[in-house]
mmCIF file of C-alpha atoms in Angstrom:
data_model
loop_
_atom_site.group_PDB
_atom_site.id
_atom_site.type_symbol
_atom_site.label_atom_id
_atom_site.label_comp_id
_atom_site.label_asym_id
_atom_site.label_seq_id
_atom_site.Cartn_x
_atom_site.Cartn_y
_atom_site.Cartn_z
ATOM 1 C CA UNK K 128 -70.590 6.834 27.973
ATOM 2 C CA UNK K 129 -68.976 3.433 28.359
ATOM 3 C CA UNK K 130 -65.871 4.983 28.866
ATOM 4 C CA UNK K 131 -67.056 7.259 31.522
ATOM 5 C CA UNK K 132 -68.895 4.393 33.499
ATOM 6 C CA UNK K 133 -65.293 2.491 33.265
ATOM 7 C CA UNK K 134 -63.705 5.448 34.758
ATOM 8 C CA UNK K 135 -66.502 5.897 37.651
ATOM 9 C CA UNK K 136 -65.991 2.189 38.304
ATOM 10 C CA UNK K 137 -62.291 2.614 38.805
ATOM 11 C CA UNK K 138 -62.502 5.570 40.874
ATOM 12 C CA UNK K 139 -65.085 3.848 43.088
ATOM 13 C CA UNK K 140 -63.124 0.964 43.510
ATOM 14 C CA UNK K 141 -59.854 3.051 44.637
ATOM 15 C CA UNK K 142 -62.507 4.618 47.192
ATOM 16 C CA UNK K 143 -63.541 1.308 48.523
ATOM 17 C CA UNK K 144 -59.928 0.379 49.351
ATOM 18 C CA UNK K 145 -59.209 3.379 50.952
ATOM 19 C CA UNK K 146 -62.220 2.913 53.287
ATOM 20 C CA UNK K 147 -61.548 -0.662 54.011
ATOM 21 C CA UNK K 148 -58.289 0.215 55.543
ATOM 22 C CA UNK K 149 -58.315 -0.322 59.545
ATOM 23 C CA UNK K 150 -59.264 2.688 61.432
ATOM 24 C CA UNK K 151 -56.841 1.372 64.515
ATOM 25 C CA UNK K 152 -53.678 1.745 62.546
ATOM 26 C CA UNK K 153 -52.284 5.367 62.746
ATOM 27 C CA UNK K 154 -52.634 7.864 60.405
ATOM 28 C CA UNK K 155 -49.252 8.426 58.384
ATOM 29 C CA UNK K 156 -47.623 11.656 58.783
ATOM 30 C CA UNK K 157 -48.292 14.287 55.700
ATOM 31 C CA UNK K 158 -44.825 13.697 54.330
ATOM 32 C CA UNK K 159 -45.584 9.940 53.895
ATOM 33 C CA UNK K 160 -48.888 10.700 52.381
ATOM 34 C CA UNK K 161 -47.356 12.394 49.728
ATOM 35 C CA UNK K 162 -45.448 9.251 48.392
ATOM 36 C CA UNK K 163 -47.320 6.842 46.359
ATOM 37 C CA UNK K 164 -48.352 3.703 48.013
ATOM 38 C CA UNK K 165 -45.970 0.455 47.169
ATOM 39 C CA UNK K 166 -48.614 -1.301 45.007
ATOM 40 C CA UNK K 167 -48.637 1.537 42.455
ATOM 41 C CA UNK K 168 -44.443 2.352 42.079
ATOM 42 C CA UNK K 169 -43.158 1.227 38.949
ATOM 43 C CA UNK K 170 -40.573 -1.957 39.163
ATOM 44 C CA UNK K 171 -36.970 -1.513 39.359
ATOM 45 C CA UNK K 172 -35.505 -1.763 36.254
ATOM 46 C CA UNK K 173 -33.059 -4.543 35.532
ATOM 47 C CA UNK K 174 -31.172 -3.258 32.722
ATOM 48 C CA UNK K 175 -29.899 0.079 32.662
ATOM 49 C CA UNK K 176 -28.324 1.847 29.464
ATOM 50 C CA UNK K 177 -24.592 3.366 30.933
ATOM 51 C CA UNK K 178 -24.282 6.931 30.023
ATOM 52 C CA UNK K 179 -21.880 7.481 26.988
ATOM 53 C CA UNK K 180 -18.422 8.265 27.558
ATOM 54 C CA UNK K 181 -18.091 11.306 25.435
ATOM 55 C CA UNK K 182 -19.708 13.263 28.541
ATOM 56 C CA UNK K 183 -16.748 14.006 29.820
ATOM 57 C CA UNK K 184 -14.710 17.466 29.515
ATOM 58 C CA UNK K 185 -12.807 17.636 26.144
ATOM 59 C CA UNK K 186 -9.424 19.108 27.475
ATOM 60 C CA UNK K 187 -6.692 18.070 24.867
ATOM 61 C CA UNK K 188 -7.317 20.602 22.050
ATOM 62 C CA UNK K 189 -5.225 18.849 19.269
ATOM 63 C CA UNK K 190 -6.040 19.883 15.896
ATOM 64 C CA UNK K 191 -4.247 18.742 12.770
ATOM 65 C CA UNK K 192 -4.205 20.464 9.330
ATOM 66 C CA UNK K 193 -3.755 17.975 6.653
ATOM 67 C CA UNK K 194 -3.091 19.501 3.399
ATOM 68 C CA UNK K 195 -0.464 19.712 -0.011
ATOM 69 C CA UNK K 196 1.157 21.698 -2.658
ATOM 70 C CA UNK K 197 -0.041 21.416 -6.193
ATOM 71 C CA UNK K 198 1.339 19.099 -8.583
ATOM 72 C CA UNK K 199 0.523 15.940 -6.396
ATOM 73 C CA UNK K 200 -0.992 12.847 -8.133
ATOM 74 C CA UNK K 201 -4.298 11.063 -7.551
ATOM 75 C CA UNK K 202 -2.452 8.292 -5.187
ATOM 76 C CA UNK K 203 -1.490 11.251 -2.718
ATOM 77 C CA UNK K 204 -4.637 13.063 -2.897
ATOM 78 C CA UNK K 205 -6.688 9.391 -1.573
ATOM 79 C CA UNK K 206 -3.947 9.162 0.670
ATOM 80 C CA UNK K 207 -4.938 12.172 2.199
ATOM 81 C CA UNK K 208 -8.293 11.777 2.135
ATOM 82 C CA UNK K 209 -7.692 8.510 4.018
ATOM 83 C CA UNK K 210 -5.804 10.212 6.347
ATOM 84 C CA UNK K 211 -8.546 12.630 7.116
ATOM 85 C CA UNK K 212 -11.346 10.081 7.609
ATOM 86 C CA UNK K 213 -8.932 8.044 10.187
ATOM 87 C CA UNK K 214 -8.419 11.490 12.202
ATOM 88 C CA UNK K 215 -11.505 12.889 13.141
ATOM 89 C CA UNK K 216 -9.404 15.593 14.631
ATOM 90 C CA UNK K 217 -7.925 16.821 11.476
ATOM 91 C CA UNK K 218 -8.928 19.756 9.238
ATOM 92 C CA UNK K 219 -8.571 20.326 5.466
ATOM 93 C CA UNK K 220 -7.411 23.153 3.408
ATOM 94 C CA UNK K 221 -6.798 24.163 0.115
ATOM 95 C CA UNK K 222 -3.517 23.416 -1.771
ATOM 96 C CA UNK K 223 -0.530 25.639 -1.471
ATOM 97 C CA UNK K 224 1.135 27.330 -4.399
ATOM 98 C CA UNK K 225 4.738 25.998 -5.086
ATOM 99 C CA UNK K 226 6.200 29.593 -5.138
ATOM 100 C CA UNK K 227 5.021 29.983 -1.193
ATOM 101 C CA UNK K 228 7.542 29.639 0.948
ATOM 102 C CA UNK K 229 7.022 26.792 3.999
ATOM 103 C CA UNK K 230 7.187 28.997 6.725
ATOM 104 C CA UNK K 231 3.812 30.594 5.482
ATOM 105 C CA UNK K 232 2.212 27.005 6.641
ATOM 106 C CA UNK K 233 2.566 28.632 10.263
ATOM 107 C CA UNK K 234 0.199 31.224 9.280
ATOM 108 C CA UNK K 235 -2.167 29.104 7.730
ATOM 109 C CA UNK K 236 -2.328 26.701 10.979
ATOM 110 C CA UNK K 237 -2.730 29.808 12.957
ATOM 111 C CA UNK K 238 -5.567 30.915 10.940
ATOM 112 C CA UNK K 239 -7.393 27.433 10.870
ATOM 113 C CA UNK K 240 -6.617 27.036 14.703
ATOM 114 C CA UNK K 241 -4.283 24.269 14.383
ATOM 115 C CA UNK K 242 -1.451 23.506 16.485
ATOM 116 C CA UNK K 243 0.013 20.428 14.463
ATOM 117 C CA UNK K 244 0.350 19.931 10.527
ATOM 118 C CA UNK K 245 0.839 17.308 8.205
ATOM 119 C CA UNK K 246 1.799 18.712 4.821
ATOM 120 C CA UNK K 247 2.624 16.900 1.305
ATOM 121 C CA UNK K 248 4.888 18.407 -0.787
ATOM 122 C CA UNK K 249 5.254 17.116 -4.446
ATOM 123 C CA UNK K 250 8.536 17.405 -6.668
ATOM 124 C CA UNK K 251 8.910 17.036 -10.386
ATOM 125 C CA UNK K 252 5.231 15.056 -9.972
ATOM 126 C CA UNK K 253 6.890 11.541 -9.259
ATOM 127 C CA UNK K 254 8.578 12.433 -5.418
ATOM 128 C CA UNK K 255 6.645 12.781 -2.372
ATOM 129 C CA UNK K 256 7.742 14.458 0.810
ATOM 130 C CA UNK K 257 5.577 14.746 3.918
ATOM 131 C CA UNK K 258 6.184 17.146 7.051
ATOM 132 C CA UNK K 259 5.442 16.468 10.327
ATOM 133 C CA UNK K 260 5.218 19.676 12.551
ATOM 134 C CA UNK K 261 4.266 21.249 15.810
ATOM 135 C CA UNK K 262 3.270 24.777 14.912
ATOM 136 C CA UNK K 263 4.445 27.484 15.462
ATOM 137 C CA UNK K 264 7.620 26.700 17.967
ATOM 138 C CA UNK K 265 8.455 23.157 16.285
ATOM 139 C CA UNK K 266 10.044 20.647 15.716
ATOM 140 C CA UNK K 267 9.517 19.777 12.566
ATOM 141 C CA UNK K 268 10.477 16.564 10.362
ATOM 142 C CA UNK K 269 10.844 15.889 6.609
ATOM 143 C CA UNK K 270 10.253 12.278 5.164
ATOM 144 C CA UNK K 271 10.527 10.807 1.927
ATOM 145 C CA UNK K 272 7.164 8.789 1.371
ATOM 146 C CA UNK K 273 7.440 5.649 -0.353
ATOM 147 C CA UNK K 274 5.424 2.461 -1.270
ATOM 148 C CA UNK K 275 2.246 4.128 -0.686
ATOM 149 C CA UNK K 276 -1.211 1.913 -0.956
ATOM 150 C CA UNK K 277 -4.689 3.504 -0.426
ATOM 151 C CA UNK K 278 -7.778 2.349 1.129
ATOM 152 C CA UNK K 279 -9.670 1.880 -2.258
ATOM 153 C CA UNK K 280 -6.462 0.247 -4.119
ATOM 154 C CA UNK K 281 -5.840 -2.497 -0.914
ATOM 155 C CA UNK K 282 -9.495 -3.454 -0.499
ATOM 156 C CA UNK K 283 -8.719 -5.512 2.507
ATOM 157 C CA UNK K 284 -11.043 -7.132 4.402
ATOM 158 C CA UNK K 285 -10.489 -5.231 7.774
ATOM 159 C CA UNK K 286 -13.275 -2.596 8.690
ATOM 160 C CA UNK K 287 -13.343 -0.002 11.641
ATOM 161 C CA UNK K 288 -15.825 2.518 12.901
ATOM 162 C CA UNK K 289 -15.479 6.108 11.282
ATOM 163 C CA UNK K 290 -14.193 8.573 14.206
ATOM 164 C CA UNK K 291 -13.205 5.552 16.623
ATOM 165 C CA UNK K 292 -9.960 6.363 18.625
ATOM 166 C CA UNK K 293 -6.819 4.439 17.740
ATOM 167 C CA UNK K 294 -4.276 2.331 19.767
ATOM 168 C CA UNK K 295 -0.797 3.391 18.788
ATOM 169 C CA UNK K 296 1.630 1.042 18.788
ATOM 170 C CA UNK K 297 5.628 1.529 18.526
ATOM 171 C CA UNK K 298 8.732 -0.516 17.795
ATOM 172 C CA UNK K 299 11.033 -0.937 20.849
ATOM 173 C CA UNK K 300 13.778 0.971 18.931
ATOM 174 C CA UNK K 301 12.056 4.258 19.394
ATOM 175 C CA UNK K 302 12.672 4.227 22.968
ATOM 176 C CA UNK K 303 16.525 3.439 22.366
ATOM 177 C CA UNK K 304 17.729 6.423 20.185
ATOM 178 C CA UNK K 305 16.918 10.100 20.814
ATOM 179 C CA UNK K 306 15.760 11.178 17.500
ATOM 180 C CA UNK K 307 13.011 8.218 17.429
ATOM 181 C CA UNK K 308 12.298 9.323 20.929
ATOM 182 C CA UNK K 309 11.649 12.762 19.458
ATOM 183 C CA UNK K 310 9.454 11.090 16.452
ATOM 184 C CA UNK K 311 7.505 8.820 18.809
ATOM 185 C CA UNK K 312 6.468 11.954 20.665
ATOM 186 C CA UNK K 313 5.640 13.479 17.581
ATOM 187 C CA UNK K 314 3.410 11.100 16.258
ATOM 188 C CA UNK K 315 1.708 10.486 19.444
ATOM 189 C CA UNK K 316 0.255 14.454 19.495
ATOM 190 C CA UNK K 317 -0.387 14.038 15.677
ATOM 191 C CA UNK K 318 -2.216 10.811 15.058
ATOM 192 C CA UNK K 319 -3.647 10.228 18.798
ATOM 193 C CA UNK K 320 -6.986 11.278 18.698
ATOM 194 C CA UNK K 321 -7.801 13.275 21.549
ATOM 195 C CA UNK K 322 -10.380 12.027 24.226
ATOM 196 C CA UNK K 323 -13.631 13.273 24.450
ATOM 197 C CA UNK K 324 -13.209 14.890 20.889
ATOM 198 C CA UNK K 325 -16.786 15.974 19.703
ATOM 199 C CA UNK K 326 -16.348 14.325 16.293
ATOM 200 C CA UNK K 327 -14.679 11.141 17.744
ATOM 201 C CA UNK K 328 -16.593 8.044 18.935
ATOM 202 C CA UNK K 329 -16.251 6.337 22.487
ATOM 203 C CA UNK K 330 -14.594 3.222 20.912
ATOM 204 C CA UNK K 331 -11.365 1.977 20.406
ATOM 205 C CA UNK K 332 -11.219 -0.722 17.632
ATOM 206 C CA UNK K 333 -8.155 -0.080 15.387
ATOM 207 C CA UNK K 334 -4.142 0.106 15.910
ATOM 208 C CA UNK K 335 -1.698 2.287 14.291
ATOM 209 C CA UNK K 336 1.676 0.631 14.308
ATOM 210 C CA UNK K 337 4.987 2.367 13.465
ATOM 211 C CA UNK K 338 7.595 -0.528 12.776
ATOM 212 C CA UNK K 339 11.306 0.711 11.991
ATOM 213 C CA UNK K 340 12.990 -1.764 9.408
ATOM 214 C CA UNK K 341 15.868 -1.024 7.050
ATOM 215 C CA UNK K 342 16.336 2.459 8.710
ATOM 216 C CA UNK K 343 12.687 3.257 7.471
ATOM 217 C CA UNK K 344 9.564 3.656 9.621
ATOM 218 C CA UNK K 345 6.658 1.390 8.284
ATOM 219 C CA UNK K 346 3.221 2.467 8.847
ATOM 220 C CA UNK K 347 0.246 0.014 9.122
ATOM 221 C CA UNK K 348 -3.535 0.466 10.031
ATOM 222 C CA UNK K 349 -5.072 -2.908 11.806
ATOM 223 C CA UNK K 350 -8.645 -3.646 13.072
ATOM 224 C CA UNK K 351 -8.998 -5.379 16.436
ATOM 225 C CA UNK K 352 -11.376 -8.334 16.157
ATOM 226 C CA UNK K 353 -13.020 -8.625 19.507
ATOM 227 C CA UNK K 354 -13.444 -12.798 19.419
ATOM 228 C CA UNK K 355 -9.661 -13.608 19.567
ATOM 229 C CA UNK K 356 -8.028 -10.359 19.437
ATOM 230 C CA UNK K 357 -6.327 -11.091 16.512
ATOM 231 C CA UNK K 358 -5.334 -7.988 13.896
ATOM 232 C CA UNK K 359 -6.834 -7.565 10.445
ATOM 233 C CA UNK K 360 -5.325 -4.942 8.268
ATOM 234 C CA UNK K 361 -7.469 -2.141 6.959
ATOM 235 C CA UNK K 362 -4.861 0.490 5.439
ATOM 236 C CA UNK K 363 -3.567 2.633 4.055
ATOM 237 C CA UNK K 364 0.033 1.836 4.393
ATOM 238 C CA UNK K 365 3.183 3.574 3.437
ATOM 239 C CA UNK K 366 6.738 3.937 4.313
ATOM 240 C CA UNK K 367 8.771 7.035 5.874
ATOM 241 C CA UNK K 368 12.311 7.914 5.116
ATOM 242 C CA UNK K 369 13.407 10.194 7.591
ATOM 243 C CA UNK K 370 15.823 12.836 5.941
ATOM 244 C CA UNK K 371 16.134 15.816 8.740
ATOM 245 C CA UNK K 372 14.800 17.179 11.952
ATOM 246 C CA UNK K 373 14.721 20.634 12.463
ATOM 247 C CA UNK K 374 14.383 22.689 15.510
ATOM 248 C CA UNK K 375 11.607 25.478 14.390
ATOM 249 C CA UNK K 376 8.480 24.530 12.538
ATOM 250 C CA UNK K 377 9.465 23.983 8.616
ATOM 251 C CA UNK K 378 12.799 25.201 9.306
ATOM 252 C CA UNK K 379 15.514 26.333 11.308
ATOM 253 C CA UNK K 380 18.632 24.774 12.784
ATOM 254 C CA UNK K 381 19.031 20.976 11.685
ATOM 255 C CA UNK K 382 18.777 18.677 14.948
ATOM 256 C CA UNK K 383 19.552 15.289 13.073
ATOM 257 C CA UNK K 384 20.579 13.959 9.713
ATOM 258 C CA UNK K 385 19.791 10.716 8.529
ATOM 259 C CA UNK K 386 23.455 9.510 6.897
ATOM 260 C CA UNK K 387 21.495 6.552 5.336
ATOM 261 C CA UNK K 388 19.270 8.665 3.297
ATOM 262 C CA UNK K 389 19.774 8.690 -0.542
ATOM 263 C CA UNK K 390 17.471 11.273 -2.519
ATOM 264 C CA UNK K 391 15.731 10.026 -5.392
ATOM 265 C CA UNK K 392 17.587 11.811 -7.960
ATOM 266 C CA UNK K 393 20.782 10.071 -6.785
ATOM 267 C CA UNK K 394 19.194 6.748 -6.992
ATOM 268 C CA UNK K 395 17.939 7.233 -10.491
ATOM 269 C CA UNK K 396 21.529 8.788 -11.810
ATOM 270 C CA UNK K 397 22.892 5.125 -10.286
ATOM 271 C CA UNK K 398 20.117 3.335 -12.004
ATOM 272 C CA UNK K 399 21.136 5.053 -15.131
ATOM 273 C CA UNK K 400 25.010 4.598 -14.933
ATOM 274 C CA UNK K 401 24.582 0.844 -14.025
ATOM 275 C CA UNK K 402 22.666 0.327 -17.032
ATOM 276 C CA UNK K 403 25.109 2.242 -19.053
ATOM 277 C CA UNK K 404 28.021 0.188 -17.949
ATOM 278 C CA UNK K 405 26.166 -2.711 -18.851
ATOM 279 C CA UNK K 406 25.647 -1.479 -22.253
ATOM 280 C CA UNK K 407 29.235 -0.409 -22.605
ATOM 281 C CA UNK K 408 30.393 -3.639 -21.759
ATOM 282 C CA UNK K 409 28.272 -5.328 -24.227
ATOM 283 C CA UNK K 410 29.792 -2.998 -27.140
ATOM 284 C CA UNK K 411 33.344 -3.740 -25.782
ATOM 285 C CA UNK K 412 32.818 -7.712 -26.252
ATOM 286 C CA UNK K 413 31.551 -7.149 -29.676
ATOM 287 C CA UNK K 414 34.715 -5.076 -30.785
ATOM 288 C CA UNK K 415 36.549 -7.672 -29.616
ATOM 289 C CA UNK K 416 34.950 -10.266 -31.348
ATOM 290 C CA UNK K 417 35.308 -8.449 -34.819
ATOM 291 C CA UNK K 418 38.805 -7.931 -34.169
ATOM 292 C CA UNK K 419 39.436 -11.630 -33.855
ATOM 293 C CA UNK K 420 37.412 -12.318 -36.786
ATOM 294 C CA UNK K 421 39.270 -9.461 -39.062
ATOM 295 C CA UNK K 422 42.934 -11.016 -37.824
ATOM 296 C CA UNK K 423 45.032 -13.213 -40.138
ATOM 297 C CA UNK K 424 44.613 -16.910 -39.662
ATOM 298 C CA UNK K 425 47.853 -18.507 -38.587
ATOM 299 C CA UNK K 426 48.670 -21.582 -41.137
ATOM 300 C CA UNK K 427 49.476 -24.745 -38.835
ATOM 301 C CA UNK K 428 52.426 -26.984 -40.503
ATOM 302 C CA UNK K 429 51.602 -30.608 -41.758
ATOM 303 C CA UNK K 430 51.794 -33.232 -39.186
ATOM 304 C CA UNK K 431 54.071 -36.195 -40.488
ATOM 305 C CA UNK K 432 52.536 -38.682 -38.628
ATOM 306 C CA UNK K 433 49.071 -37.994 -40.247
ATOM 307 C CA UNK K 434 50.364 -40.492 -43.246
ATOM 308 C CA UNK K 435 50.497 -43.405 -41.061
ATOM 309 C CA UNK K 436 46.464 -43.502 -40.534
ATOM 310 C CA UNK K 437 45.897 -43.005 -44.492
ATOM 311 C CA UNK K 438 45.041 -46.700 -46.165
ATOM 312 C CA UNK K 439 45.324 -46.771 -49.725
ATOM 313 C CA UNK K 440 41.898 -47.723 -51.261
ATOM 314 C CA UNK K 441 41.900 -50.498 -53.921
ATOM 315 C CA UNK K 442 42.280 -49.611 -57.608
ATOM 316 C CA UNK K 443 39.176 -50.417 -59.796
ATOM 317 C CA UNK K 444 39.317 -51.065 -63.657
ATOM 318 C CA UNK K 445 38.604 -48.061 -65.495
ATOM 319 C CA UNK K 446 35.529 -48.831 -67.471
ATOM 320 C CA UNK K 447 34.546 -46.561 -70.414
ATOM 321 C CA UNK K 448 30.926 -46.403 -72.034
ATOM 322 C CA UNK K 449 30.703 -45.806 -75.471
ATOM 323 C CA UNK K 450 26.870 -46.065 -75.874
ATOM 324 C CA UNK K 451 24.775 -43.367 -74.768
ATOM 325 C CA UNK K 452 22.351 -44.512 -72.061
ATOM 326 C CA UNK K 453 18.789 -44.518 -72.746
ATOM 327 C CA UNK K 454 17.177 -41.474 -71.399
ATOM 328 C CA UNK K 455 13.882 -42.484 -68.951
ATOM 329 C CA UNK K 456 10.663 -40.569 -69.637
ATOM 330 C CA UNK K 457 9.622 -38.254 -67.098
ATOM 331 C CA UNK K 458 6.078 -39.195 -66.299
ATOM 332 C CA UNK K 459 4.479 -37.555 -63.469
ATOM 333 C CA UNK K 460 1.073 -39.944 -63.582
ATOM 334 C CA UNK K 461 2.295 -43.181 -62.116
ATOM 335 C CA UNK K 462 -0.444 -45.153 -64.296
ATOM 336 C CA UNK K 463 0.729 -44.083 -67.451
ATOM 337 C CA UNK K 464 4.486 -45.131 -66.291
ATOM 338 C CA UNK K 465 3.261 -48.767 -65.716
ATOM 339 C CA UNK K 466 1.499 -48.778 -68.996
ATOM 340 C CA UNK K 467 4.694 -47.907 -70.722
ATOM 341 C CA UNK K 468 6.772 -50.695 -68.757
ATOM 342 C CA UNK K 469 4.251 -53.126 -69.665
ATOM 343 C CA UNK K 470 4.585 -52.089 -73.805
ATOM 344 C CA UNK K 471 8.300 -52.520 -73.328
ATOM 345 C CA UNK K 472 7.986 -56.105 -71.785
ATOM 346 C CA UNK K 473 5.630 -57.275 -74.478
ATOM 347 C CA UNK K 474 8.111 -55.807 -77.228
ATOM 348 C CA UNK K 475 10.924 -57.956 -75.559
ATOM 349 C CA UNK K 476 9.032 -61.057 -75.226
ATOM 350 C CA UNK K 477 8.144 -60.936 -78.947
ATOM 351 C CA UNK K 478 11.576 -60.592 -80.062
ATOM 352 C CA UNK K 479 12.558 -63.261 -77.869
ATOM 353 C CA UNK K 480 9.705 -65.749 -79.309
#
């Protein structure tokens, strides 16, 4: 009942305010009457939340397939997992059998609706190769992956949002030579997250850097700190040693071959040869020392001037001892030895007295 009275009181108050309006004023038109009075309008909002950036249209439909062959080790598996988390436009697939040819990957990419591919190929359970390809037309590049360090292994202080879009930073050498310019375009299309991708976040908080040093491409991932725009490494990190660039996807005519590339088999062979050379040198030194020891010694003639430095010693008279010396008693205890000496001294004194 109290609630009903309050409602009635409010309605009566509104009616009274409406009646107390001056009659001299002109009645508003019907369109204006529909609008609420200015007293009951909501106040304007001071802070408005902007609409999300991801409302735009997703035009760049780049999808990257990241998978490997059988026989990879745990480090490569973790590296693949790190790349999939850093690239929201990537897809995964089961491991490919070693007996299958590489051109089968084009069919796998077509089935997965992917137009780019990162394929890790393991050989001898110790060598890792990476294929970057634009399927199915090409081109494609083959690299030897070295010095791999994963996110779990590094434990860096940097961190970034999952699914955020990265900035791509390239060394100035990429614009000077044609084969590096081709690799730069391939890296941009593969590692660059498309704008307005459904799985990506509308933020840019980390940088992928590609630096050329010692005829190799060094990959690093850094976080951008907003306070002073400094960089903190996140990981993973690895080094790409270029082998060949092919015109087609996973094959075809060779566009470029790295003259500075040395296969890991040749590198291991050179190490073994250097170790064998060192061992051979040590054995030769030992044999030479044995020959020197077995050789006959050369007798050197006597020097006549050595007699000058010889001084004749004084001749001492020869003394012949006729009496056998008394044997000293062997006593281990010092107290007994002192008692024996005292007894001898007493005997001597008695004889003298």
